Structures are given as structure tokens and as C-alpha cells.
mmCIF file of C-alpha atoms in Angstrom:
data_model
loop_
_atom_site.group_PDB
_atom_site.id
_atom_site.type_symbol
_atom_site.label_atom_id
_atom_site.label_comp_id
_atom_site.label_asym_id
_atom_site.label_seq_id
_atom_site.Cartn_x
_atom_site.Cartn_y
_atom_site.Cartn_z
ATOM 1 C CA MET A 1 -0.321 0.181 -0.032
ATOM 2 C CA ASN A 2 1.153 3.626 -0.202
ATOM 3 C CA THR A 3 0.864 4.558 3.193
ATOM 4 C CA ALA A 4 2.153 2.260 5.803
ATOM 5 C CA ARG A 5 -1.124 1.051 7.607
ATOM 6 C CA SER A 6 -3.332 -0.787 10.858
ATOM 7 C CA HIS A 7 -6.669 -1.352 13.108
ATOM 8 C CA GLY A 8 -8.312 0.100 9.588
ATOM 9 C CA GLY A 9 -11.218 -1.285 7.696
ATOM 10 C CA GLY A 10 -11.794 -2.615 4.499
ATOM 11 C CA GLY A 11 -13.261 -4.497 2.192
ATOM 12 C CA GLY A 12 -13.249 -6.186 -1.527
ATOM 13 C CA ASP A 13 -11.013 -9.453 -2.333
ATOM 14 C CA GLN A 14 -7.259 -9.694 -4.940
ATOM 15 C CA THR A 15 -8.588 -8.163 -6.852
ATOM 16 C CA ALA A 16 -10.973 -5.200 -6.281
ATOM 17 C CA ALA A 17 -10.231 -3.257 -2.804
ATOM 18 C CA THR A 18 -10.846 -0.459 -0.914
ATOM 19 C CA VAL A 19 -9.150 -0.138 2.936
ATOM 20 C CA ALA A 20 -9.049 3.298 5.041
ATOM 21 C CA GLY A 21 -8.218 4.367 8.438
ATOM 22 C CA ASP A 22 -5.326 3.859 10.937
ATOM 23 C CA ALA A 23 -3.699 3.606 14.113
ATOM 24 C CA ASN A 24 -1.318 6.001 15.947
ATOM 25 C CA VAL A 25 -1.061 8.461 13.297
ATOM 26 C CA PRO A 26 -3.855 11.234 13.171
ATOM 27 C CA ALA A 27 -3.007 12.191 9.322
ATOM 28 C CA ASP A 28 -3.392 9.126 8.365
ATOM 29 C CA LYS A 29 -6.872 7.251 9.999
ATOM 30 C CA VAL A 30 -8.952 9.685 6.888
ATOM 31 C CA LYS A 31 -6.925 7.525 4.086
ATOM 32 C CA THR A 32 -8.011 5.984 1.649
ATOM 33 C CA GLU A 33 -6.923 3.282 -0.990
ATOM 34 C CA THR A 34 -8.282 1.331 -4.626
ATOM 35 C CA TYR A 35 -6.804 -1.514 -5.263
ATOM 36 C CA ASP A 36 -7.600 -3.184 -8.318
ATOM 37 C CA GLY A 37 -5.279 -6.392 -8.328
ATOM 38 C CA SER A 38 -1.958 -5.190 -9.294
ATOM 39 C CA THR A 39 -1.350 -1.334 -7.828
ATOM 40 C CA TRP A 40 -2.890 0.498 -4.793
ATOM 41 C CA THR A 41 -4.227 4.396 -5.035
ATOM 42 C CA ASN A 42 -4.823 7.065 -3.001
ATOM 43 C CA ALA A 43 -8.537 7.748 -3.301
ATOM 44 C CA ASN A 44 -11.036 9.926 -1.101
ATOM 45 C CA ASN A 45 -10.175 10.382 2.148
ATOM 46 C CA LEU A 46 -12.672 9.963 4.892
ATOM 47 C CA ASN A 47 -15.193 12.512 6.838
ATOM 48 C CA SER A 48 -14.353 11.881 9.986
ATOM 49 C CA SER A 49 -10.264 10.154 11.653
ATOM 50 C CA TYR A 50 -10.890 5.897 12.078
ATOM 51 C CA GLU A 51 -8.999 3.809 14.249
ATOM 52 C CA GLU A 52 -10.297 0.231 15.291
ATOM 53 C CA ALA A 53 -12.757 0.850 13.156
ATOM 54 C CA GLY A 54 -15.884 -2.807 12.584
ATOM 55 C CA SER A 55 -15.613 -2.503 8.333
ATOM 56 C CA CYS A 56 -17.393 -4.857 5.822
ATOM 57 C CA GLY A 57 -18.825 -5.065 1.932
ATOM 58 C CA SER A 58 -17.568 -5.188 -1.819
ATOM 59 C CA SER A 59 -14.219 -2.306 -2.962
ATOM 60 C CA THR A 60 -17.210 -0.181 -4.215
ATOM 61 C CA SER A 61 -19.617 -0.779 -1.289
ATOM 62 C CA MET A 62 -19.189 -0.749 1.556
ATOM 63 C CA GLY A 63 -19.371 0.985 5.310
ATOM 64 C CA ILE A 64 -17.189 1.549 8.544
ATOM 65 C CA PHE A 65 -17.975 1.764 11.467
ATOM 66 C CA GLY A 66 -17.570 2.475 15.450
ATOM 67 C CA GLY A 67 -13.556 3.004 16.883
ATOM 68 C CA SER A 68 -11.709 5.417 17.644
ATOM 69 C CA PRO A 69 -10.941 8.734 17.304
ATOM 70 C CA THR A 70 -14.067 9.334 16.423
ATOM 71 C CA PRO A 71 -17.608 9.293 18.178
ATOM 72 C CA PRO A 72 -17.089 4.947 18.786
ATOM 73 C CA ALA A 73 -21.134 5.021 17.014
ATOM 74 C CA ALA A 74 -19.660 6.911 13.807
ATOM 75 C CA PHE A 75 -20.957 5.506 10.482
ATOM 76 C CA GLU A 76 -19.715 6.012 7.131
ATOM 77 C CA SER A 77 -21.195 4.426 3.652
ATOM 78 C CA TRP A 78 -18.653 3.453 0.443
ATOM 79 C CA ASP A 79 -19.538 3.457 -3.109
ATOM 80 C CA GLY A 80 -16.624 2.623 -5.273
ATOM 81 C CA THR A 81 -15.970 6.950 -5.590
ATOM 82 C CA CYS A 82 -16.549 9.293 -2.029
ATOM 83 C CA TRP A 83 -17.299 8.687 1.644
ATOM 84 C CA THR A 84 -20.563 9.995 3.126
ATOM 85 C CA ALA A 85 -21.832 9.835 6.924
ATOM 86 C CA GLY A 86 -25.066 8.163 7.940
ATOM 87 C CA ASN A 87 -26.411 7.191 11.183
ATOM 88 C CA SER A 88 -24.905 6.188 13.668
ATOM 89 C CA LEU A 89 -24.625 3.043 15.084
ATOM 90 C CA ASN A 90 -26.933 2.481 18.801
ATOM 91 C CA THR A 91 -24.105 1.911 20.898
ATOM 92 C CA GLY A 92 -20.862 3.018 20.191
ATOM 93 C CA ARG A 93 -17.787 1.344 20.198
ATOM 94 C CA TYR A 94 -13.875 -0.070 18.803
ATOM 95 C CA GLY A 95 -12.714 -2.904 18.319
ATOM 96 C CA VAL A 96 -15.573 -4.296 15.774
ATOM 97 C CA ALA A 97 -15.774 -6.928 13.199
ATOM 98 C CA GLY A 98 -18.674 -7.063 10.597
ATOM 99 C CA ALA A 99 -19.976 -8.946 8.961
ATOM 100 C CA GLY A 100 -21.949 -8.341 5.233
ATOM 101 C CA ALA A 101 -21.593 -7.869 1.827
ATOM 102 C CA SER A 102 -22.866 -3.736 0.909
ATOM 103 C CA ALA A 103 -22.460 -1.300 2.819
ATOM 104 C CA THR A 104 -27.019 -1.528 2.948
ATOM 105 C CA SER A 105 -26.432 -5.025 4.477
ATOM 106 C CA LEU A 106 -24.179 -4.944 7.749
ATOM 107 C CA LEU A 107 -23.767 -6.118 10.967
ATOM 108 C CA ALA A 108 -21.512 -4.758 13.882
ATOM 109 C CA ILE A 109 -20.331 -7.599 16.309
ATOM 110 C CA GLY A 110 -18.931 -7.073 19.435
ATOM 111 C CA GLY A 111 -15.881 -5.086 20.474
ATOM 112 C CA GLY A 112 -15.056 -2.391 23.050
ATOM 113 C CA ASP A 113 -14.461 -0.688 26.067
ATOM 114 C CA PRO A 114 -15.924 -2.742 27.920
ATOM 115 C CA ASN A 115 -16.317 -5.733 26.028
ATOM 116 C CA THR A 116 -19.893 -6.801 24.275
ATOM 117 C CA ALA A 117 -22.259 -9.523 23.433
ATOM 118 C CA ASN A 118 -24.244 -6.288 21.157
ATOM 119 C CA VAL A 119 -25.402 -7.493 18.342
ATOM 120 C CA GLU A 120 -27.183 -5.154 15.496
ATOM 121 C CA GLU A 121 -27.380 -5.116 11.618
ATOM 122 C CA PHE A 122 -28.212 -2.155 9.159
ATOM 123 C CA ASP A 123 -30.281 -2.002 6.894
ATOM 124 C CA GLY A 124 -29.249 0.522 4.025
ATOM 125 C CA THR A 125 -30.785 3.241 6.223
ATOM 126 C CA CYS A 126 -30.854 2.501 10.588
ATOM 127 C CA TRP A 127 -29.337 0.505 12.501
ATOM 128 C CA THR A 128 -31.081 -2.682 14.123
ATOM 129 C CA GLU A 129 -29.912 -4.189 17.280
ATOM 130 C CA VAL A 130 -30.302 -8.063 17.095
ATOM 131 C CA ASN A 131 -29.401 -11.189 19.630
ATOM 132 C CA ASN A 132 -26.415 -11.067 20.617
ATOM 133 C CA LEU A 133 -22.899 -13.326 20.431
ATOM 134 C CA LEU A 134 -22.628 -15.621 23.443
ATOM 135 C CA ALA A 135 -20.184 -14.694 24.564
ATOM 136 C CA THR A 136 -18.931 -10.856 25.347
ATOM 137 C CA THR A 137 -16.101 -10.935 22.723
ATOM 138 C CA GLN A 138 -13.449 -8.455 20.994
ATOM 139 C CA TYR A 139 -12.181 -8.122 18.645
ATOM 140 C CA ALA A 140 -14.147 -10.402 17.704
ATOM 141 C CA PHE A 141 -13.071 -12.365 13.372
ATOM 142 C CA GLY A 142 -16.901 -11.060 11.928
ATOM 143 C CA GLN A 143 -16.291 -10.352 8.439
ATOM 144 C CA MET A 144 -16.795 -14.376 7.090
ATOM 145 C CA GLY A 145 -19.992 -14.081 4.564
ATOM 146 C CA PRO A 146 -23.133 -12.472 4.395
ATOM 147 C CA THR A 147 -25.820 -11.087 7.027
ATOM 148 C CA ALA A 148 -27.498 -13.726 7.447
ATOM 149 C CA ALA A 149 -25.217 -16.852 8.044
ATOM 150 C CA CYS A 150 -21.479 -15.640 8.543
ATOM 151 C CA LEU A 151 -18.526 -16.483 10.616
ATOM 152 C CA CYS A 152 -18.058 -14.592 14.114
ATOM 153 C CA ALA A 153 -14.204 -15.849 15.023
ATOM 154 C CA GLY A 154 -11.465 -15.079 18.066
ATOM 155 C CA GLY A 155 -11.536 -12.213 19.931
ATOM 156 C CA THR A 156 -10.779 -11.694 23.318
ATOM 157 C CA SER A 157 -13.424 -11.561 25.989
ATOM 158 C CA PRO A 158 -13.830 -12.197 29.795
ATOM 159 C CA GLN A 159 -14.391 -15.848 28.621
ATOM 160 C CA TYR A 160 -11.479 -16.214 27.146
ATOM 161 C CA PRO A 161 -8.537 -14.180 27.922
ATOM 162 C CA SER A 162 -6.479 -11.847 26.312
ATOM 163 C CA GLY A 163 -3.841 -14.883 24.296
ATOM 164 C CA THR A 164 -6.231 -17.974 24.620
ATOM 165 C CA PRO A 165 -9.124 -16.982 22.451
ATOM 166 C CA GLY A 166 -10.976 -19.878 19.569
ATOM 167 C CA LYS A 167 -14.620 -20.277 20.132
ATOM 168 C CA VAL A 168 -16.145 -19.535 17.015
ATOM 169 C CA GLU A 169 -20.433 -18.763 16.528
ATOM 170 C CA GLU A 170 -22.624 -19.142 13.649
ATOM 171 C CA TYR A 171 -25.324 -16.270 12.540
ATOM 172 C CA ASP A 172 -27.996 -17.422 11.168
ATOM 173 C CA GLY A 173 -29.736 -15.080 10.478
ATOM 174 C CA THR A 174 -31.339 -14.027 13.755
ATOM 175 C CA SER A 175 -28.821 -16.081 16.737
ATOM 176 C CA TRP A 176 -25.318 -17.317 17.557
ATOM 177 C CA THR A 177 -24.528 -21.155 17.771
ATOM 178 C CA GLU A 178 -21.153 -21.986 19.753
ATOM 179 C CA VAL A 179 -19.773 -24.474 16.640
ATOM 180 C CA GLY A 180 -15.609 -25.808 16.489
ATOM 181 C CA ASP A 181 -13.157 -24.151 17.269
ATOM 182 C CA GLN A 182 -9.622 -22.663 16.297
ATOM 183 C CA VAL A 183 -6.594 -24.693 16.219
ATOM 184 C CA LYS A 184 -4.742 -20.854 17.997
ATOM 185 C CA GLY A 185 -6.589 -18.740 19.310
ATOM 186 C CA ARG A 186 -6.304 -15.257 18.632
ATOM 187 C CA ARG A 187 -7.729 -11.308 18.148
ATOM 188 C CA THR A 188 -6.818 -8.880 16.043
ATOM 189 C CA GLY A 189 -5.593 -11.304 12.387
ATOM 190 C CA GLY A 190 -7.633 -11.130 9.009
ATOM 191 C CA SER A 191 -9.794 -13.153 7.803
ATOM 192 C CA ALA A 192 -12.365 -13.365 5.419
ATOM 193 C CA GLY A 193 -14.554 -16.614 3.145
ATOM 194 C CA SER A 194 -18.177 -18.368 4.485
ATOM 195 C CA THR A 195 -20.432 -20.929 7.072
ATOM 196 C CA SER A 196 -18.910 -23.457 4.390
ATOM 197 C CA ASP A 197 -15.208 -22.846 3.865
ATOM 198 C CA ALA A 198 -13.422 -19.704 5.872
ATOM 199 C CA LEU A 199 -10.211 -18.578 6.571
ATOM 200 C CA VAL A 200 -8.526 -16.918 9.688
ATOM 201 C CA PHE A 201 -4.732 -15.754 9.628
ATOM 202 C CA GLY A 202 -2.708 -13.513 11.884
ATOM 203 C CA GLY A 203 -3.136 -12.222 14.909
ATOM 204 C CA ASP A 204 -2.161 -10.905 18.556
ATOM 205 C CA GLY A 205 1.697 -11.076 17.029
ATOM 206 C CA PRO A 206 4.453 -10.548 19.968
ATOM 207 C CA PRO A 207 4.810 -11.316 22.918
ATOM 208 C CA ILE A 208 2.654 -15.335 21.799
ATOM 209 C CA PRO A 209 4.932 -16.703 19.704
ATOM 210 C CA GLY A 210 2.495 -18.578 17.285
ATOM 211 C CA ARG A 211 -0.773 -16.510 15.802
ATOM 212 C CA ALA A 212 0.501 -13.781 13.787
ATOM 213 C CA ASP A 213 2.253 -15.617 10.385
ATOM 214 C CA GLN A 214 -0.381 -19.338 10.653
ATOM 215 C CA THR A 215 -3.260 -20.076 8.873
ATOM 216 C CA GLU A 216 -6.082 -22.168 9.699
ATOM 217 C CA SER A 217 -8.770 -22.607 7.658
ATOM 218 C CA TRP A 218 -13.169 -23.814 8.252
ATOM 219 C CA ASN A 219 -14.922 -26.205 6.611
ATOM 220 C CA GLY A 220 -18.378 -26.312 8.278
ATOM 221 C CA THR A 221 -17.047 -28.479 10.313
ATOM 222 C CA SER A 222 -13.745 -27.500 11.579
ATOM 223 C CA TRP A 223 -9.899 -26.344 11.179
ATOM 224 C CA THR A 224 -6.938 -26.797 9.777
ATOM 225 C CA GLU A 225 -4.067 -25.851 10.595
ATOM 226 C CA VAL A 226 -2.768 -24.550 6.198
ATOM 227 C CA GLY A 227 -0.290 -22.069 4.434
ATOM 228 C CA ASP A 228 1.110 -19.946 6.640
ATOM 229 C CA LEU A 229 1.445 -15.551 6.020
ATOM 230 C CA ALA A 230 4.915 -14.682 4.173
ATOM 231 C CA THR A 231 4.794 -11.536 6.648
ATOM 232 C CA ALA A 232 3.378 -12.469 10.053
ATOM 233 C CA ARG A 233 1.268 -9.837 11.251
ATOM 234 C CA TYR A 234 -2.274 -8.595 13.089
ATOM 235 C CA ALA A 235 -4.033 -5.986 12.833
ATOM 236 C CA GLN A 236 -4.668 -6.221 9.529
ATOM 237 C CA MET A 237 -7.108 -4.270 7.811
ATOM 238 C CA GLN A 238 -10.819 -5.717 7.136
ATOM 239 C CA GLY A 239 -12.854 -7.063 4.852
ATOM 240 C CA GLN A 240 -10.940 -8.331 2.365
ATOM 241 C CA GLY A 241 -12.072 -11.364 0.580
ATOM 242 C CA VAL A 242 -15.493 -11.337 2.246
ATOM 243 C CA ASN A 243 -17.449 -13.592 0.709
ATOM 244 C CA ALA A 244 -14.984 -15.935 -0.614
ATOM 245 C CA ALA A 245 -11.321 -17.637 1.288
ATOM 246 C CA MET A 246 -10.186 -18.295 -2.414
ATOM 247 C CA THR A 247 -9.915 -14.666 -2.959
ATOM 248 C CA ALA A 248 -8.680 -13.922 0.948
ATOM 249 C CA MET A 249 -5.738 -11.014 0.887
ATOM 250 C CA SER A 250 -3.869 -9.809 4.145
ATOM 251 C CA SER A 251 -2.941 -6.386 3.651
ATOM 252 C CA GLY A 252 -0.947 -3.941 6.572
ATOM 253 C CA GLY A 253 -1.269 -4.857 9.690
ATOM 254 C CA ASP A 254 1.750 -4.657 12.321
ATOM 255 C CA ILE A 255 5.309 -6.761 12.510
ATOM 256 C CA PRO A 256 5.464 -5.341 15.240
ATOM 257 C CA ALA A 257 5.709 -1.918 13.229
ATOM 258 C CA LYS A 258 3.349 -0.642 10.553
ATOM 259 C CA THR A 259 3.463 -2.315 7.524
ATOM 260 C CA GLY A 260 1.900 -1.666 3.660
ATOM 261 C CA LEU A 261 2.229 -5.671 3.067
ATOM 262 C CA THR A 262 -0.332 -6.974 1.031
ATOM 263 C CA GLU A 263 -0.438 -10.497 0.734
ATOM 264 C CA GLU A 264 -2.789 -12.551 -1.460
ATOM 265 C CA TRP A 265 -4.367 -16.059 -0.980
ATOM 266 C CA SER A 266 -3.337 -18.886 -3.743
ATOM 267 C CA ILE A 267 -4.255 -22.724 -3.513
ATOM 268 C CA PRO A 268 -1.046 -23.626 -6.521
ATOM 269 C CA ASP A 269 -0.901 -27.114 -7.233
ATOM 270 C CA ALA A 270 -3.270 -28.128 -4.416
ATOM 271 C CA ILE A 271 -1.400 -26.713 -1.411
ATOM 272 C CA LYS A 272 -3.257 -23.026 -0.811
ATOM 273 C CA THR A 273 -0.320 -20.411 1.202
ATOM 274 C CA PHE A 274 0.026 -17.238 1.328
ATOM 275 C CA THR A 275 1.911 -14.778 -0.996
ATOM 276 C CA ALA A 276 3.548 -11.154 -1.141
ATOM 277 C CA SER A 277 1.725 -9.959 -4.386
#
């Protein structure tokens, strides 16, 4: 990417993606970039600054919400060219996860501070509270699938202390159900896919070993360790490869310094692996 960044939002996949927001550097918290499959291009800024915000959608229709230092209930939608401020979340929070395929159909899942199990659904105009997560979770991997069928994996919660979370919940459009645990619990990593084919990668990072480059694949029943990231990282940009694990992409993050590195997920010779792009 043109700007090294972490703890930001994003949408899209390997051939068309958008990222926005950042941590720590005020001037970068409004910056947006778009990806065409080979090159990152600077685009119109956010109206407000976002850090540790939730996000999801496509490269031309995505939302970013919550976070800090923006008022933690703020929401903006992206149409491929410009950001537009919309109705705020009912419950402000940071470290929130997002699920959904477009800016008119989104879920805001979990977050803090304090940690919350709260979930809200966006219909293109308003946010409505729906059924909570079973566990009070912060830094959830919620961006795996559309709003009516998504996974929330990992995170930090009172039930599952930092560094040891591995619980996974599945949403059917109405209720959450606990499903198979991750091999290695994590937070602040990347994710992509659906309830039947998902991917989680990176997360946690120092001082906890074994998460920052490790990747797991979900087949609808269980998680399996697969090819590692080429560069270990955590706090990657959210929401890339939303609906297909096959098109997952990892951009930015901390290693521990912020990076602009981008990696794409591929299956050369039937062996899944990440490759730098």
C-alpha cells in the first residue's frame, strides 16, 4: 500500500479492494486506498478519522463504523468514489467486527470498551439491535460471510482471556450458535470466507508466539492449519475476501512496526499458501 497502516477497515478481495483508516498517526486515519489486483491508488478521504473500526462490503459498496477517535458510534458508507456519513450505531464501541456484502447490509459485532456481546444490523438506513453473541467478545473475526450466514471467530473476552480465545460462533440471520473451536485462538488478525469455507490468518503477534503468521481453514465443521502468511503480522485491515476464502487478501498490519505489505491467498499445486503481491 502507499501508506503503511494497521487497525483499519476494508472491503473487497484480491482483484478489487478498498482500505481506509489507521492507528496512531492522525493524518493517516482518514486516508483511503483502492486496489485493482496489482496496484494501490490513493482515493478520497474519510469524513472523520477511524481507528479500530468495524468494516465490511465490496470495493465499491462498503461501510466503516465505530472505532476511535471518531465518536465511537459513527458510520460512513463508500460507493467506490466517495464516503458519506450515515446514521450512527446504537452502541458506540471500538474493536468491533463487521460482516456483510455491501454498504446496505451489514452487521456490527462485539467490541469494547467495555467488552460487549452486542450485535447490530444495518439495512441501508438504520441500525437495529439483534440477538447478542453468546460470549462477550472484543476484537472478533466477524467478517466471514453475509449478514444472514456469517462466522465470528476468536477475540478477547472475560470468558476467554487475551491470547487464549478460540471460540467460534455461527449466525443464521437470527441466532448465534457455538461451533468448532479454532486450533489456535487469536485476536486482531484477518479473515475471509463464509460459514462453509473460511480462513483466518495472523493475529495477536508478539509476545504470543504461533499466531502472527499462522493460518487456519474452516470447512463448515472444523479448523485445519494450512499455509502460513509470508510475513507474520497482526491488526491487518479488515474485510478483504468477504464472501470467498479463495479470494482472501492480507494487507497492512503490525509486525510490530506498521507495514504496507500485501499478500494474496492462492492454491498452487493444490497446496494453499499466501504469496506476496
